[in-house]
JSON list of C-alpha atoms in Angstrom, two decimals:
[
{"chain": "A", "resi": 419, "resn": "MET", "atom": "CA", "xyz": [-79.79, 58.28, 37.32]},
{"chain": "A", "resi": 420, "resn": "THR", "atom": "CA", "xyz": [-79.86, 62.04, 36.84]},
{"chain": "A", "resi": 421, "resn": "ALA", "atom": "CA", "xyz": [-77.11, 64.08, 35.28]},
{"chain": "A", "resi": 422, "resn": "ASP", "atom": "CA", "xyz": [-75.99, 65.54, 38.63]},
{"chain": "A", "resi": 423, "resn": "GLN", "atom": "CA", "xyz": [-75.41, 62.11, 40.25]},
{"chain": "A", "resi": 424, "resn": "PRO", "atom": "CA", "xyz": [-71.95, 60.61, 39.92]},
{"chain": "A", "resi": 425, "resn": "SER", "atom": "CA", "xyz": [-71.64, 57.42, 37.94]},
{"chain": "A", "resi": 426, "resn": "ARG", "atom": "CA", "xyz": [-70.95, 54.21, 39.82]},
{"chain": "A", "resi": 427, "resn": "PRO", "atom": "CA", "xyz": [-67.19, 53.81, 40.39]},
{"chain": "A", "resi": 428, "resn": "ASP", "atom": "CA", "xyz": [-65.47, 50.98, 38.57]},
{"chain": "A", "resi": 429, "resn": "LYS", "atom": "CA", "xyz": [-64.64, 48.52, 41.33]},
{"chain": "A", "resi": 430, "resn": "GLY", "atom": "CA", "xyz": [-62.68, 46.14, 39.17]},
{"chain": "A", "resi": 431, "resn": "VAL", "atom": "CA", "xyz": [-62.94, 43.22, 36.84]},
{"chain": "A", "resi": 432, "resn": "ARG", "atom": "CA", "xyz": [-63.59, 39.60, 37.77]},
{"chain": "A", "resi": 433, "resn": "GLY", "atom": "CA", "xyz": [-62.71, 36.62, 35.65]},
{"chain": "A", "resi": 434, "resn": "PHE", "atom": "CA", "xyz": [-60.52, 33.59, 35.16]},
{"chain": "A", "resi": 435, "resn": "GLU", "atom": "CA", "xyz": [-56.98, 33.38, 33.78]},
{"chain": "A", "resi": 436, "resn": "LEU", "atom": "CA", "xyz": [-54.46, 30.69, 33.11]},
{"chain": "A", "resi": 437, "resn": "ASP", "atom": "CA", "xyz": [-51.94, 30.56, 35.97]},
{"chain": "A", "resi": 438, "resn": "ILE", "atom": "CA", "xyz": [-48.78, 28.48, 35.53]},
{"chain": "A", "resi": 439, "resn": "HIS", "atom": "CA", "xyz": [-45.88, 28.06, 37.96]},
{"chain": "A", "resi": 440, "resn": "VAL", "atom": "CA", "xyz": [-42.76, 26.37, 36.60]},
{"chain": "A", "resi": 441, "resn": "THR", "atom": "CA", "xyz": [-39.99, 25.15, 38.88]},
{"chain": "A", "resi": 442, "resn": "PHE", "atom": "CA", "xyz": [-36.83, 24.34, 36.96]},
{"chain": "A", "resi": 443, "resn": "ALA", "atom": "CA", "xyz": [-34.79, 21.21, 37.64]},
{"chain": "A", "resi": 444, "resn": "ARG", "atom": "CA", "xyz": [-31.85, 23.49, 38.37]},
{"chain": "A", "resi": 445, "resn": "PRO", "atom": "CA", "xyz": [-31.64, 27.31, 38.37]},
{"chain": "A", "resi": 446, "resn": "LEU", "atom": "CA", "xyz": [-31.15, 28.60, 34.82]},
{"chain": "A", "resi": 447, "resn": "PRO", "atom": "CA", "xyz": [-29.49, 31.71, 33.45]},
{"chain": "A", "resi": 448, "resn": "ARG", "atom": "CA", "xyz": [-32.10, 34.42, 32.83]},
{"chain": "A", "resi": 449, "resn": "GLU", "atom": "CA", "xyz": [-31.93, 34.12, 29.03]},
{"chain": "A", "resi": 450, "resn": "HIS", "atom": "CA", "xyz": [-32.25, 30.32, 29.13]},
{"chain": "A", "resi": 451, "resn": "ALA", "atom": "CA", "xyz": [-35.21, 30.51, 31.55]},
{"chain": "A", "resi": 452, "resn": "ALA", "atom": "CA", "xyz": [-36.98, 33.06, 29.33]},
{"chain": "A", "resi": 453, "resn": "ALA", "atom": "CA", "xyz": [-36.40, 30.87, 26.27]},
{"chain": "A", "resi": 454, "resn": "ALA", "atom": "CA", "xyz": [-37.62, 27.76, 28.12]},
{"chain": "A", "resi": 455, "resn": "VAL", "atom": "CA", "xyz": [-40.97, 29.30, 29.09]},
{"chain": "A", "resi": 456, "resn": "GLY", "atom": "CA", "xyz": [-41.23, 30.90, 25.65]},
{"chain": "A", "resi": 457, "resn": "VAL", "atom": "CA", "xyz": [-42.83, 27.66, 24.42]},
{"chain": "A", "resi": 458, "resn": "LEU", "atom": "CA", "xyz": [-46.04, 29.02, 25.99]},
{"chain": "A", "resi": 459, "resn": "ASP", "atom": "CA", "xyz": [-46.96, 31.96, 23.74]},
{"chain": "A", "resi": 460, "resn": "GLY", "atom": "CA", "xyz": [-49.13, 34.93, 24.65]},
{"chain": "A", "resi": 461, "resn": "LEU", "atom": "CA", "xyz": [-48.66, 34.85, 28.44]},
{"chain": "A", "resi": 462, "resn": "ARG", "atom": "CA", "xyz": [-47.14, 37.36, 30.84]},
{"chain": "A", "resi": 463, "resn": "VAL", "atom": "CA", "xyz": [-43.88, 35.96, 32.19]},
{"chain": "A", "resi": 464, "resn": "GLU", "atom": "CA", "xyz": [-42.43, 36.73, 35.61]},
{"chain": "A", "resi": 465, "resn": "LEU", "atom": "CA", "xyz": [-39.03, 35.16, 36.27]},
{"chain": "A", "resi": 466, "resn": "TYR", "atom": "CA", "xyz": [-38.34, 34.58, 39.97]},
{"chain": "A", "resi": 467, "resn": "ALA", "atom": "CA", "xyz": [-34.73, 35.25, 40.90]},
{"chain": "A", "resi": 468, "resn": "PRO", "atom": "CA", "xyz": [-33.01, 36.51, 44.06]},
{"chain": "A", "resi": 469, "resn": "HIS", "atom": "CA", "xyz": [-33.07, 40.28, 44.48]},
{"chain": "A", "resi": 470, "resn": "ALA", "atom": "CA", "xyz": [-29.86, 42.18, 44.00]},
{"chain": "A", "resi": 471, "resn": "SER", "atom": "CA", "xyz": [-27.88, 42.87, 47.13]},
{"chain": "A", "resi": 472, "resn": "PRO", "atom": "CA", "xyz": [-27.10, 46.58, 47.71]},
{"chain": "A", "resi": 473, "resn": "THR", "atom": "CA", "xyz": [-23.49, 46.16, 46.54]},
{"chain": "A", "resi": 474, "resn": "ARG", "atom": "CA", "xyz": [-24.54, 44.11, 43.52]},
{"chain": "A", "resi": 475, "resn": "ALA", "atom": "CA", "xyz": [-27.19, 46.68, 42.60]},
{"chain": "A", "resi": 476, "resn": "LEU", "atom": "CA", "xyz": [-24.51, 49.36, 42.57]},
{"chain": "A", "resi": 477, "resn": "THR", "atom": "CA", "xyz": [-22.31, 47.34, 40.23]},
{"chain": "A", "resi": 478, "resn": "GLY", "atom": "CA", "xyz": [-25.15, 45.86, 38.18]},
{"chain": "A", "resi": 479, "resn": "GLY", "atom": "CA", "xyz": [-27.99, 47.45, 36.26]},
{"chain": "A", "resi": 480, "resn": "GLU", "atom": "CA", "xyz": [-29.73, 50.51, 37.65]},
{"chain": "A", "resi": 481, "resn": "ASP", "atom": "CA", "xyz": [-33.04, 48.65, 37.69]},
{"chain": "A", "resi": 482, "resn": "GLY", "atom": "CA", "xyz": [-31.75, 46.15, 40.26]},
{"chain": "A", "resi": 483, "resn": "THR", "atom": "CA", "xyz": [-31.75, 43.20, 37.88]},
{"chain": "A", "resi": 484, "resn": "THR", "atom": "CA", "xyz": [-29.10, 40.59, 38.38]},
{"chain": "A", "resi": 485, "resn": "ASP", "atom": "CA", "xyz": [-27.55, 37.82, 36.41]},
{"chain": "A", "resi": 486, "resn": "ALA", "atom": "CA", "xyz": [-28.49, 35.46, 39.26]},
{"chain": "A", "resi": 487, "resn": "PRO", "atom": "CA", "xyz": [-29.84, 32.08, 38.15]},
{"chain": "A", "resi": 488, "resn": "VAL", "atom": "CA", "xyz": [-33.63, 31.77, 37.89]},
{"chain": "A", "resi": 489, "resn": "PRO", "atom": "CA", "xyz": [-35.11, 28.86, 39.91]},
{"chain": "A", "resi": 490, "resn": "SER", "atom": "CA", "xyz": [-38.75, 29.33, 38.83]},
{"chain": "A", "resi": 491, "resn": "ALA", "atom": "CA", "xyz": [-41.19, 31.35, 36.75]},
{"chain": "A", "resi": 492, "resn": "ARG", "atom": "CA", "xyz": [-44.85, 32.30, 36.68]},
{"chain": "A", "resi": 493, "resn": "LEU", "atom": "CA", "xyz": [-46.93, 32.76, 33.56]},
{"chain": "A", "resi": 494, "resn": "THR", "atom": "CA", "xyz": [-50.41, 34.28, 33.53]},
{"chain": "A", "resi": 495, "resn": "GLY", "atom": "CA", "xyz": [-52.88, 35.31, 30.88]},
{"chain": "A", "resi": 496, "resn": "PRO", "atom": "CA", "xyz": [-55.88, 34.21, 28.90]},
{"chain": "A", "resi": 497, "resn": "LEU", "atom": "CA", "xyz": [-56.23, 30.54, 28.03]},
{"chain": "A", "resi": 498, "resn": "GLY", "atom": "CA", "xyz": [-55.79, 30.29, 24.30]},
{"chain": "A", "resi": 499, "resn": "ASP", "atom": "CA", "xyz": [-55.76, 26.93, 22.56]},
{"chain": "A", "resi": 500, "resn": "PRO", "atom": "CA", "xyz": [-55.75, 24.26, 25.31]},
{"chain": "A", "resi": 501, "resn": "ASP", "atom": "CA", "xyz": [-53.94, 21.74, 23.10]},
{"chain": "A", "resi": 502, "resn": "SER", "atom": "CA", "xyz": [-51.06, 24.13, 22.42]},
{"chain": "A", "resi": 503, "resn": "VAL", "atom": "CA", "xyz": [-50.77, 24.86, 26.17]},
{"chain": "A", "resi": 504, "resn": "ARG", "atom": "CA", "xyz": [-50.67, 21.11, 26.88]},
{"chain": "A", "resi": 505, "resn": "ALA", "atom": "CA", "xyz": [-47.96, 20.71, 24.22]},
{"chain": "A", "resi": 506, "resn": "GLY", "atom": "CA", "xyz": [-45.95, 23.55, 25.80]},
{"chain": "A", "resi": 507, "resn": "LEU", "atom": "CA", "xyz": [-46.28, 21.96, 29.24]},
{"chain": "A", "resi": 508, "resn": "GLY", "atom": "CA", "xyz": [-45.06, 18.64, 27.82]},
{"chain": "A", "resi": 509, "resn": "ALA", "atom": "CA", "xyz": [-42.08, 20.36, 26.21]},
{"chain": "A", "resi": 510, "resn": "LEU", "atom": "CA", "xyz": [-41.16, 22.08, 29.50]},
{"chain": "A", "resi": 511, "resn": "LEU", "atom": "CA", "xyz": [-41.46, 18.85, 31.49]},
{"chain": "A", "resi": 512, "resn": "SER", "atom": "CA", "xyz": [-39.33, 16.91, 29.00]},
{"chain": "A", "resi": 513, "resn": "ALA", "atom": "CA", "xyz": [-36.55, 19.50, 29.14]},
{"chain": "A", "resi": 514, "resn": "ASP", "atom": "CA", "xyz": [-35.96, 22.04, 31.93]},
{"chain": "A", "resi": 515, "resn": "ALA", "atom": "CA", "xyz": [-38.87, 21.78, 34.40]},
{"chain": "A", "resi": 516, "resn": "ARG", "atom": "CA", "xyz": [-38.83, 19.72, 37.61]},
{"chain": "A", "resi": 517, "resn": "TYR", "atom": "CA", "xyz": [-42.57, 20.24, 38.05]},
{"chain": "A", "resi": 518, "resn": "VAL", "atom": "CA", "xyz": [-45.35, 22.51, 36.83]},
{"chain": "A", "resi": 519, "resn": "GLU", "atom": "CA", "xyz": [-48.50, 23.77, 38.55]},
{"chain": "A", "resi": 520, "resn": "VAL", "atom": "CA", "xyz": [-51.18, 24.86, 36.09]},
{"chain": "A", "resi": 521, "resn": "GLY", "atom": "CA", "xyz": [-54.82, 25.84, 36.21]},
{"chain": "A", "resi": 522, "resn": "VAL", "atom": "CA", "xyz": [-57.47, 28.38, 35.34]},
{"chain": "A", "resi": 523, "resn": "ARG", "atom": "CA", "xyz": [-57.73, 30.58, 38.41]},
{"chain": "A", "resi": 524, "resn": "GLY", "atom": "CA", "xyz": [-60.33, 33.13, 39.44]},
{"chain": "A", "resi": 525, "resn": "PHE", "atom": "CA", "xyz": [-59.20, 36.70, 40.04]},
{"chain": "A", "resi": 526, "resn": "LEU", "atom": "CA", "xyz": [-60.44, 40.13, 41.00]},
{"chain": "A", "resi": 527, "resn": "ARG", "atom": "CA", "xyz": [-58.50, 42.98, 39.42]},
{"chain": "A", "resi": 528, "resn": "GLY", "atom": "CA", "xyz": [-58.99, 46.27, 41.23]},
{"chain": "A", "resi": 529, "resn": "ALA", "atom": "CA", "xyz": [-59.39, 49.64, 39.56]},
{"chain": "A", "resi": 530, "resn": "ASP", "atom": "CA", "xyz": [-55.85, 50.45, 40.77]},
{"chain": "A", "resi": 531, "resn": "GLY", "atom": "CA", "xyz": [-54.41, 47.55, 38.71]},
{"chain": "A", "resi": 532, "resn": "ARG", "atom": "CA", "xyz": [-53.72, 45.15, 41.59]},
{"chain": "A", "resi": 533, "resn": "THR", "atom": "CA", "xyz": [-54.84, 41.57, 41.11]},
{"chain": "A", "resi": 534, "resn": "GLU", "atom": "CA", "xyz": [-56.19, 39.40, 43.91]},
{"chain": "A", "resi": 535, "resn": "TRP", "atom": "CA", "xyz": [-56.18, 35.70, 43.10]},
{"chain": "A", "resi": 536, "resn": "MET", "atom": "CA", "xyz": [-58.87, 33.39, 44.44]},
{"chain": "A", "resi": 537, "resn": "PRO", "atom": "CA", "xyz": [-57.73, 30.26, 46.30]},
{"chain": "A", "resi": 538, "resn": "TRP", "atom": "CA", "xyz": [-57.73, 27.00, 44.39]},
{"chain": "A", "resi": 539, "resn": "ARG", "atom": "CA", "xyz": [-60.85, 24.86, 45.01]},
{"chain": "A", "resi": 540, "resn": "ARG", "atom": "CA", "xyz": [-59.11, 21.55, 44.38]},
{"chain": "A", "resi": 541, "resn": "ASN", "atom": "CA", "xyz": [-55.69, 20.12, 43.52]},
{"chain": "A", "resi": 542, "resn": "ALA", "atom": "CA", "xyz": [-55.10, 17.25, 41.10]},
{"chain": "A", "resi": 543, "resn": "VAL", "atom": "CA", "xyz": [-51.67, 15.59, 40.98]},
{"chain": "A", "resi": 544, "resn": "LEU", "atom": "CA", "xyz": [-50.68, 13.94, 37.70]},
{"chain": "A", "resi": 545, "resn": "PRO", "atom": "CA", "xyz": [-47.54, 12.18, 36.50]},
{"chain": "A", "resi": 546, "resn": "ARG", "atom": "CA", "xyz": [-45.28, 14.51, 34.53]},
{"chain": "A", "resi": 547, "resn": "GLY", "atom": "CA", "xyz": [-46.01, 12.70, 31.27]},
{"chain": "A", "resi": 548, "resn": "ASP", "atom": "CA", "xyz": [-49.79, 13.25, 31.53]},
{"chain": "A", "resi": 549, "resn": "ALA", "atom": "CA", "xyz": [-50.09, 16.86, 30.40]},
{"chain": "A", "resi": 550, "resn": "ALA", "atom": "CA", "xyz": [-52.80, 15.68, 27.99]},
{"chain": "A", "resi": 551, "resn": "ARG", "atom": "CA", "xyz": [-55.08, 15.02, 31.01]},
{"chain": "A", "resi": 552, "resn": "VAL", "atom": "CA", "xyz": [-55.05, 18.68, 32.15]},
{"chain": "A", "resi": 553, "resn": "ALA", "atom": "CA", "xyz": [-58.69, 19.72, 31.70]},
{"chain": "A", "resi": 554, "resn": "PHE", "atom": "CA", "xyz": [-58.40, 23.45, 32.55]},
{"chain": "A", "resi": 555, "resn": "GLU", "atom": "CA", "xyz": [-61.41, 23.37, 34.89]},
{"chain": "A", "resi": 556, "resn": "PRO", "atom": "CA", "xyz": [-61.85, 26.75, 36.63]},
{"chain": "A", "resi": 557, "resn": "GLY", "atom": "CA", "xyz": [-60.50, 26.63, 40.18]},
{"chain": "A", "resi": 558, "resn": "VAL", "atom": "CA", "xyz": [-58.61, 23.32, 39.78]},
{"chain": "A", "resi": 559, "resn": "LYS", "atom": "CA", "xyz": [-54.82, 23.32, 40.04]},
{"chain": "A", "resi": 560, "resn": "TYR", "atom": "CA", "xyz": [-53.04, 20.49, 38.24]},
{"chain": "A", "resi": 561, "resn": "VAL", "atom": "CA", "xyz": [-49.60, 19.55, 39.54]},
{"chain": "A", "resi": 562, "resn": "LEU", "atom": "CA", "xyz": [-47.46, 17.72, 36.98]},
{"chain": "A", "resi": 563, "resn": "GLU", "atom": "CA", "xyz": [-44.48, 16.15, 38.72]}
]
């Protein structure tokens, strides 16, 4: 490539990340939900709660957050120590979680920051007490219920 040619644009990054969906046995207050999923360190947490209604947004926080109960959460990030993740899953399932979906999922992150997740190749359903059998195979979603 010569100096007058533009460099190739960065089209994004491909890889695999841990992807965990937690559905709580009953909707939890925001602080309790955040503490419950806190047993899984080092992951990005997204708490799923109903959006604020227009009147509630006016009386609540300016950012539109509500004190509505949180029925579920999603955690994503790099897979650290698999045994500590399995222990965290077991702790969630023995306390607040109804079921958990977990796996190492392929993604394509665009240069603009958006992430496109690849579909799961296979699902494996396990009893809720078998978190130790989660093998973290890329593209396999384990459902612990």
